[in-house]
Short mmCIF file of C-alpha atoms and ligand atoms in Angstrom, two decimals:
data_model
loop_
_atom_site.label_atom_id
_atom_site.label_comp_id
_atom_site.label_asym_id
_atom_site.label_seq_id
_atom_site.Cartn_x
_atom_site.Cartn_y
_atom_site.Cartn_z
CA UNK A 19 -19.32 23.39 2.69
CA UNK A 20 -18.24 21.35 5.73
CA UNK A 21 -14.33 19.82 4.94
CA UNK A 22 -15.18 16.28 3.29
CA UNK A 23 -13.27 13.57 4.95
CA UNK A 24 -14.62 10.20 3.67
CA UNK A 25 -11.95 9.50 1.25
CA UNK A 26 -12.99 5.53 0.54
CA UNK A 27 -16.08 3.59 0.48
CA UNK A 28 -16.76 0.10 -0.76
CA UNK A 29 -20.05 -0.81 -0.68
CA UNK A 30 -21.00 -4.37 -0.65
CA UNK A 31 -18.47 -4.89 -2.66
CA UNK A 32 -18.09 -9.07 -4.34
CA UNK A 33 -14.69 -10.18 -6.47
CA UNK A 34 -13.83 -13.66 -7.39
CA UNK A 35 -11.43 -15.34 -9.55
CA UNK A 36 -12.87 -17.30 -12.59
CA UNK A 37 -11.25 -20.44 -12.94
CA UNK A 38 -12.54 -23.52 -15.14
CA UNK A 39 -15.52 -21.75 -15.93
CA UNK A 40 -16.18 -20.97 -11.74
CA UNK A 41 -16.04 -17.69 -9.73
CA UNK A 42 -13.54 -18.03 -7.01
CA UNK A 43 -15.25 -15.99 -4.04
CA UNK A 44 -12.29 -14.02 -2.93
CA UNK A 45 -14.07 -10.59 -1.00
CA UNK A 46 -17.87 -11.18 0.19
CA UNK A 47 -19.62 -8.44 0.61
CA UNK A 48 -17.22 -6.20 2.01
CA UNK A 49 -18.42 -2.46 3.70
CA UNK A 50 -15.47 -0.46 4.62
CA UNK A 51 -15.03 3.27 4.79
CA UNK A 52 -11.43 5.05 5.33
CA UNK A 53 -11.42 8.54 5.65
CA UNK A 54 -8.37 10.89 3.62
CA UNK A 55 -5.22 10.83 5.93
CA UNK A 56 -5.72 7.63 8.11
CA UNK A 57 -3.57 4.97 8.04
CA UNK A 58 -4.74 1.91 8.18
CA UNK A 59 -3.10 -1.51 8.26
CA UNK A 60 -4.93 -4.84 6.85
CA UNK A 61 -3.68 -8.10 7.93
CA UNK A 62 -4.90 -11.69 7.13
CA UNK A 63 -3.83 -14.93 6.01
CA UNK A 64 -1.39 -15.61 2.56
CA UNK A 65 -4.51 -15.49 0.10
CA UNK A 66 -6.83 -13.86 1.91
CA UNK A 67 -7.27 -11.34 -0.66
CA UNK A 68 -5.52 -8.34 0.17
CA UNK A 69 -3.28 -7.64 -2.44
CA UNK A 70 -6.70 -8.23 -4.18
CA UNK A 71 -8.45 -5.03 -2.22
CA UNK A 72 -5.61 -3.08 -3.34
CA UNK A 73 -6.17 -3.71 -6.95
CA UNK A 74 -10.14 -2.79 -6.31
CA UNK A 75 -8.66 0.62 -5.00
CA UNK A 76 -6.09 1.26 -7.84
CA UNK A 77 -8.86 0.15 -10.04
CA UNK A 78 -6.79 -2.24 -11.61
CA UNK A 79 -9.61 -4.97 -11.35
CA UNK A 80 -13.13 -4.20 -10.89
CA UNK A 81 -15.74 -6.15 -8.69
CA UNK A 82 -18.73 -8.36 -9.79
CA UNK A 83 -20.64 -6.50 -7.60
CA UNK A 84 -21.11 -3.69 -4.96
CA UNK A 85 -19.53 -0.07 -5.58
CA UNK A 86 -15.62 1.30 -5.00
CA UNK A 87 -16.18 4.94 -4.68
CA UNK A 88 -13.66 7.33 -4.15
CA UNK A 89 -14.61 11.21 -2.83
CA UNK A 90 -17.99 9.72 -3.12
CA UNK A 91 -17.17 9.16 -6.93
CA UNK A 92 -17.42 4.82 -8.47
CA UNK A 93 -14.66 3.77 -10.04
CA UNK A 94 -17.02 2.07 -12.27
CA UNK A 95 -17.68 5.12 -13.97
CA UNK A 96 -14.75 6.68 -14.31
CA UNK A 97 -13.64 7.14 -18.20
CA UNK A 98 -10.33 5.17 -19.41
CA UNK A 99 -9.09 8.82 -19.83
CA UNK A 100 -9.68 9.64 -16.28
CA UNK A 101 -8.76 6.11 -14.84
CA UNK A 102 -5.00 7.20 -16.22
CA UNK A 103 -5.42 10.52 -14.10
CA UNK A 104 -6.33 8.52 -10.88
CA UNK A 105 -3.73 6.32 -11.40
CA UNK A 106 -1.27 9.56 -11.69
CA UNK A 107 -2.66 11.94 -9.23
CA UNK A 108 -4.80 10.02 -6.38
CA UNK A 109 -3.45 6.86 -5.75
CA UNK A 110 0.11 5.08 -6.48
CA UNK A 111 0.81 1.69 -5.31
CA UNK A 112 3.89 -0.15 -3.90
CA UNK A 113 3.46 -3.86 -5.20
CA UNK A 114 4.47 -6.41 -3.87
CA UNK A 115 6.90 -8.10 -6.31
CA UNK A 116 8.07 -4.10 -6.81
CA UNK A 117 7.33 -3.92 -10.06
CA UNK A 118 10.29 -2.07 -11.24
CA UNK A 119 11.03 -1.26 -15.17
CA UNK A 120 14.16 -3.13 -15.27
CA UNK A 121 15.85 -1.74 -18.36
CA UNK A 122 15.90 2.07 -16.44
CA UNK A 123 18.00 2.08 -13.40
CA UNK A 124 16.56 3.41 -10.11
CA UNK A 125 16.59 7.10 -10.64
CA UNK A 126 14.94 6.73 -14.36
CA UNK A 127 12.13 4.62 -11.94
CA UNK A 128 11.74 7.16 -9.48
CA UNK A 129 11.67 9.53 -12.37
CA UNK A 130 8.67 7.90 -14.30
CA UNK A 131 5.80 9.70 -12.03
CA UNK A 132 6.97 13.31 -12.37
CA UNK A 133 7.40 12.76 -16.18
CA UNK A 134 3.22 11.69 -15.85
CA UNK A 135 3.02 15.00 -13.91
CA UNK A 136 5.15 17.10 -16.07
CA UNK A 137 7.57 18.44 -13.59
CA UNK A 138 9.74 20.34 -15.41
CA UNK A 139 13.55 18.78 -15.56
CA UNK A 140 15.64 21.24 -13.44
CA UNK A 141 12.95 20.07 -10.50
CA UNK A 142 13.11 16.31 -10.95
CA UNK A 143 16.75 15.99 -10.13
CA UNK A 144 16.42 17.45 -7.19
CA UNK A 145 13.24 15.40 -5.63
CA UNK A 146 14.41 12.52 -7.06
CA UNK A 147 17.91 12.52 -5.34
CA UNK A 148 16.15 13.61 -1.97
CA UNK A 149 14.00 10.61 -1.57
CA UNK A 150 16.78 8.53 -2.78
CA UNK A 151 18.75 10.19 -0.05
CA UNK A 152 16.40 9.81 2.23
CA UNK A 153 15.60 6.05 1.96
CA UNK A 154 19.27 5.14 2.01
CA UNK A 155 19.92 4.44 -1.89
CA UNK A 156 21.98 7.81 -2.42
CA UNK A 157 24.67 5.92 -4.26
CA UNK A 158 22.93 3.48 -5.70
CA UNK A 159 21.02 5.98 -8.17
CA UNK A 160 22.24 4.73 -11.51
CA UNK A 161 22.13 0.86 -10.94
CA UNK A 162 19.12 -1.02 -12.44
CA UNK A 163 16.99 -3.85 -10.75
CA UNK A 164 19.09 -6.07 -11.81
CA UNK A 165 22.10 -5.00 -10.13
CA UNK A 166 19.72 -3.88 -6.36
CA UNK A 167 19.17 -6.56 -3.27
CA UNK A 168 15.72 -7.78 -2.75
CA UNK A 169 15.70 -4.85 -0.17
CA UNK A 170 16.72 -1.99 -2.55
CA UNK A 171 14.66 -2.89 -4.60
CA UNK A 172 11.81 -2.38 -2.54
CA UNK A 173 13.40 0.78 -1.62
CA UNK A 174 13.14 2.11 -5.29
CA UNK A 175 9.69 0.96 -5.17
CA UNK A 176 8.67 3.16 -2.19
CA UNK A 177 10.80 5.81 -3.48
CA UNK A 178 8.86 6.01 -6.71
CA UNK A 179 5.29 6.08 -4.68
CA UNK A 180 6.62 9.24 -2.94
CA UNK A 181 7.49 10.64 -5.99
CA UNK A 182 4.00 10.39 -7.24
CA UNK A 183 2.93 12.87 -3.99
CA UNK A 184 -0.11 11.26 -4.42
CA UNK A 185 -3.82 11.63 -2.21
CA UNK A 186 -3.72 7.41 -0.94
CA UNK A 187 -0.11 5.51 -1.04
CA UNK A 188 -0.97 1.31 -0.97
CA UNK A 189 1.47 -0.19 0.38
CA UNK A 190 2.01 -4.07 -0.41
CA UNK A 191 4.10 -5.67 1.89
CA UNK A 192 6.19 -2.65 1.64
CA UNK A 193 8.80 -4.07 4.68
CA UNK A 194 8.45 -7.91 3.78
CA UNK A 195 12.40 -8.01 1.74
CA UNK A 196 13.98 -5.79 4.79
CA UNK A 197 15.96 -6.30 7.77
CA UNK A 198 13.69 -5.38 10.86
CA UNK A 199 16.18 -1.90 10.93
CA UNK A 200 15.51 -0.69 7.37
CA UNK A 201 11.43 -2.31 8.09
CA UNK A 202 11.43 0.48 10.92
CA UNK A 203 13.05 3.48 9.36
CA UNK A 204 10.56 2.92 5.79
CA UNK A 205 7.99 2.91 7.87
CA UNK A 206 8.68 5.96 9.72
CA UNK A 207 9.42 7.83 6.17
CA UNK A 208 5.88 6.79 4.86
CA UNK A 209 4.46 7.70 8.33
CA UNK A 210 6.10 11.14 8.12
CA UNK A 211 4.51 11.68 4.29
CA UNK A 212 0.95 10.36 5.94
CA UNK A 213 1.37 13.13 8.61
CA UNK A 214 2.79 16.06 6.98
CA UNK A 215 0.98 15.94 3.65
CA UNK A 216 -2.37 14.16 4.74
CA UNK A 217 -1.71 11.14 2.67
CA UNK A 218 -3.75 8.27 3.25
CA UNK A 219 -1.67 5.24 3.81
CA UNK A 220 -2.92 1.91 3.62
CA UNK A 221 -0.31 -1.00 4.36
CA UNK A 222 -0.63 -4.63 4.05
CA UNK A 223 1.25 -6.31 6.03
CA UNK A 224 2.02 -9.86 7.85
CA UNK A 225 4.30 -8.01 10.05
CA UNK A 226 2.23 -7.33 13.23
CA UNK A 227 5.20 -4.51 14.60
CA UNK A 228 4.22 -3.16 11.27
CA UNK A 229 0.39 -3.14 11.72
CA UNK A 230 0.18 -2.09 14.65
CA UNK A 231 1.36 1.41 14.22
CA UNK A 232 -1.97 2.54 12.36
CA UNK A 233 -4.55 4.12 13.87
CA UNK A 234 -6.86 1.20 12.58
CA UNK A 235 -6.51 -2.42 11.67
CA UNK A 236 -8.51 -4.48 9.91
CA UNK A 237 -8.16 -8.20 9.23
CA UNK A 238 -9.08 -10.10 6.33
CA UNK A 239 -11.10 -13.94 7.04
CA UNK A 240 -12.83 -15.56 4.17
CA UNK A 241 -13.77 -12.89 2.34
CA UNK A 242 -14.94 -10.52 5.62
CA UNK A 243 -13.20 -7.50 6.43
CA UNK A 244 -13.53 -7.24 10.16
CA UNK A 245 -11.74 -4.26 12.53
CA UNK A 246 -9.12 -5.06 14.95
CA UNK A 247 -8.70 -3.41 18.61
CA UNK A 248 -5.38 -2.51 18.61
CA UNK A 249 -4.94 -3.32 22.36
CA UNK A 250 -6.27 -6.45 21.62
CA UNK A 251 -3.90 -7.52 18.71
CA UNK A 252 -0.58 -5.84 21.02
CA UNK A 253 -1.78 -8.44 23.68
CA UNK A 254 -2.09 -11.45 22.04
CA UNK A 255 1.09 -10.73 20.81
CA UNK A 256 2.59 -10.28 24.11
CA UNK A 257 1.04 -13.56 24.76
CA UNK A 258 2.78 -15.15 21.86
CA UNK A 259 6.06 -13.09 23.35
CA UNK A 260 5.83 -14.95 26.89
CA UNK A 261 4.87 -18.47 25.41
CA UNK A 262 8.23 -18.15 23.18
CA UNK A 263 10.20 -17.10 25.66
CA UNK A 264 8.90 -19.38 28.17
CA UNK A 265 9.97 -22.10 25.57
CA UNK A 266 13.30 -20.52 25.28
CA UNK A 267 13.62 -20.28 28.77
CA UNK A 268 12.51 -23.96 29.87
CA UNK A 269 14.50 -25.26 26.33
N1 ATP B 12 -5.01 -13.57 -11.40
C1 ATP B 12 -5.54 -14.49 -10.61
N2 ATP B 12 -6.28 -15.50 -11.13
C2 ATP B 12 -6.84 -16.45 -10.35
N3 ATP B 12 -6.71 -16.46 -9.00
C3 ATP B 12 -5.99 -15.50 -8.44
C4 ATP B 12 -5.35 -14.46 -9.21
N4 ATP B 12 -4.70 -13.63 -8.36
C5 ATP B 12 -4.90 -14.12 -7.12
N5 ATP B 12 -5.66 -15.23 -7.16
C6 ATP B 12 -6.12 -16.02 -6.00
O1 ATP B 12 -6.93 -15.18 -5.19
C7 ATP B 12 -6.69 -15.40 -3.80
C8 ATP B 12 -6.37 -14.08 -3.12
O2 ATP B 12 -5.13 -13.61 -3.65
P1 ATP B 12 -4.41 -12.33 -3.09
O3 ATP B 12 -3.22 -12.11 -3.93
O4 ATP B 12 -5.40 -11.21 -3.00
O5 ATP B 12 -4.02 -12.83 -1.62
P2 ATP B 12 -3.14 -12.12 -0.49
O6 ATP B 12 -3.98 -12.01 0.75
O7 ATP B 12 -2.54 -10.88 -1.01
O8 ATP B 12 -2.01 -13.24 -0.22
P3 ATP B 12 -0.42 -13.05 0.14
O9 ATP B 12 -0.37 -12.73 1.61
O10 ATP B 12 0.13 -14.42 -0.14
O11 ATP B 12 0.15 -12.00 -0.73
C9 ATP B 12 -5.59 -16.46 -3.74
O12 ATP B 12 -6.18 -17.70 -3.47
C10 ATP B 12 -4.97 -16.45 -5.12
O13 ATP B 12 -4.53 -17.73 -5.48
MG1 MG B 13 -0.60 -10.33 -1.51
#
């Protein structure tokens, strides 16, 4: 059997809000295939609906109409049982507003996905103190939420999505609460998982340094997905570069 590739299809695929008794059209009949170990950036405007696309693919909302398949498989007709096992083994997201449980601190969070996995307990220490290591929050293991910057937070977020060692990592605005620095060196750690264990990655971003480093973008405009050249998108924002510093410059 020839290796299959084609990780993600949507297929026509419709979701709206309902609001006073009206569907809000949020994704028109959106075609989009991503293949298992690209990574892929989508951009558009605040509303657009991506963090909306993400929740199609963690099957956290379903659409009105068209098909989310993944490995050729709907969503739509996967059990409740087996929706838990997606969730656990093929795809684990990094929200947005983090998402963290904030009565455990940030080891307990990292810890929650190998307890779904069953990793025995002389193994979780050990994973869980390497990514913490490696995505700076080595001594900040036993603090909760509460007591993490915006930015740690996030951290603890992203840490806990590599601790799934899931198949497809979304990534919501995974760099939006970091210094450009820490923006760089979290993308380069979830760029080294994409590479070295095939794992798709799929980042939303308004950061353009951010979206360009995929090997595809895609932009989000009234409810379209359309594909972005790359060289394109790198010179309009050299454009935008030379106009500001032109301002600068003549200011
Ligand atoms: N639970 C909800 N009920 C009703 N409308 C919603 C709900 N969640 C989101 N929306 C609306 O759907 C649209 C798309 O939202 P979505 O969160 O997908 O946008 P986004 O592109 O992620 O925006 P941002 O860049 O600001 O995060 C927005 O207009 C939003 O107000
Ligand atoms: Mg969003």
């Amino acid at each position: 059997m020839p290796p299959f590739n084609e990780q993600i299809t949507l297929e026509e695929v419709s979701f709206g809000y309902k609001r006073g008794g009206k569907l809000k059209p949020i994704l028109r009949n959106v075609n989009l295939k991503i293949d298992e170990g690209e990574f892929v950036s989508i951009i558009g405007e605040s509303g657009s609906g991506k963090t909306s696309l993400l929740s199609l693919l963690s099957a956290s909302i379903k659409p009105q109409s068209g098909e989310v398949k993944i490995y050729d498989k709907k969503i739509s007709s996967i059990s409740e049982k087996h929706l838990s096992e997606y969730r656990r083994d093929i795809v684990s997201t990094i929200y947005q507003g983090h998402n963290l449980l904030e009565v455990l601190t940030a080891y307990q969070n990292v810890e929650l996905p190998l307890l779904l996995k069953k990793i025995p307990s002389q193994n979780r220490g050990t994973i869980i103190l390497r990514i913490l290591k490696d995505l700076g929050l080595a001594d900040k293991a036993f603090q909760k939420p509460e007591e993490l910057s915006g930015g740690e937070k996030q951290r603890v977020a992203i840490a806990r999505a590599i601790a799934a060692n899931s198949k497809i990592i979304l990534a919501d605005e995974p760099t939006a609460s970091l210094d450009p620095e820490t923006g760089r060196s979290i993308m380069e750690i979830l760029e080294s998982i994409n590479r070295t264990n095939n794992t798709t990655l799929i980042v939303v971003t308004h950061d353009m340094s951010v979206a360009q480093r995929a090997d595809r973008i895609y932009r989000l405009v009234e409810g379209n997905i359309e594909e972005i050249d790359p060289i394109k998108l790198s010179q309009s924002l050299q454009n935008q570069t030379n106009i500001s510093d032109k301002i600068y410059l003549e200011g």
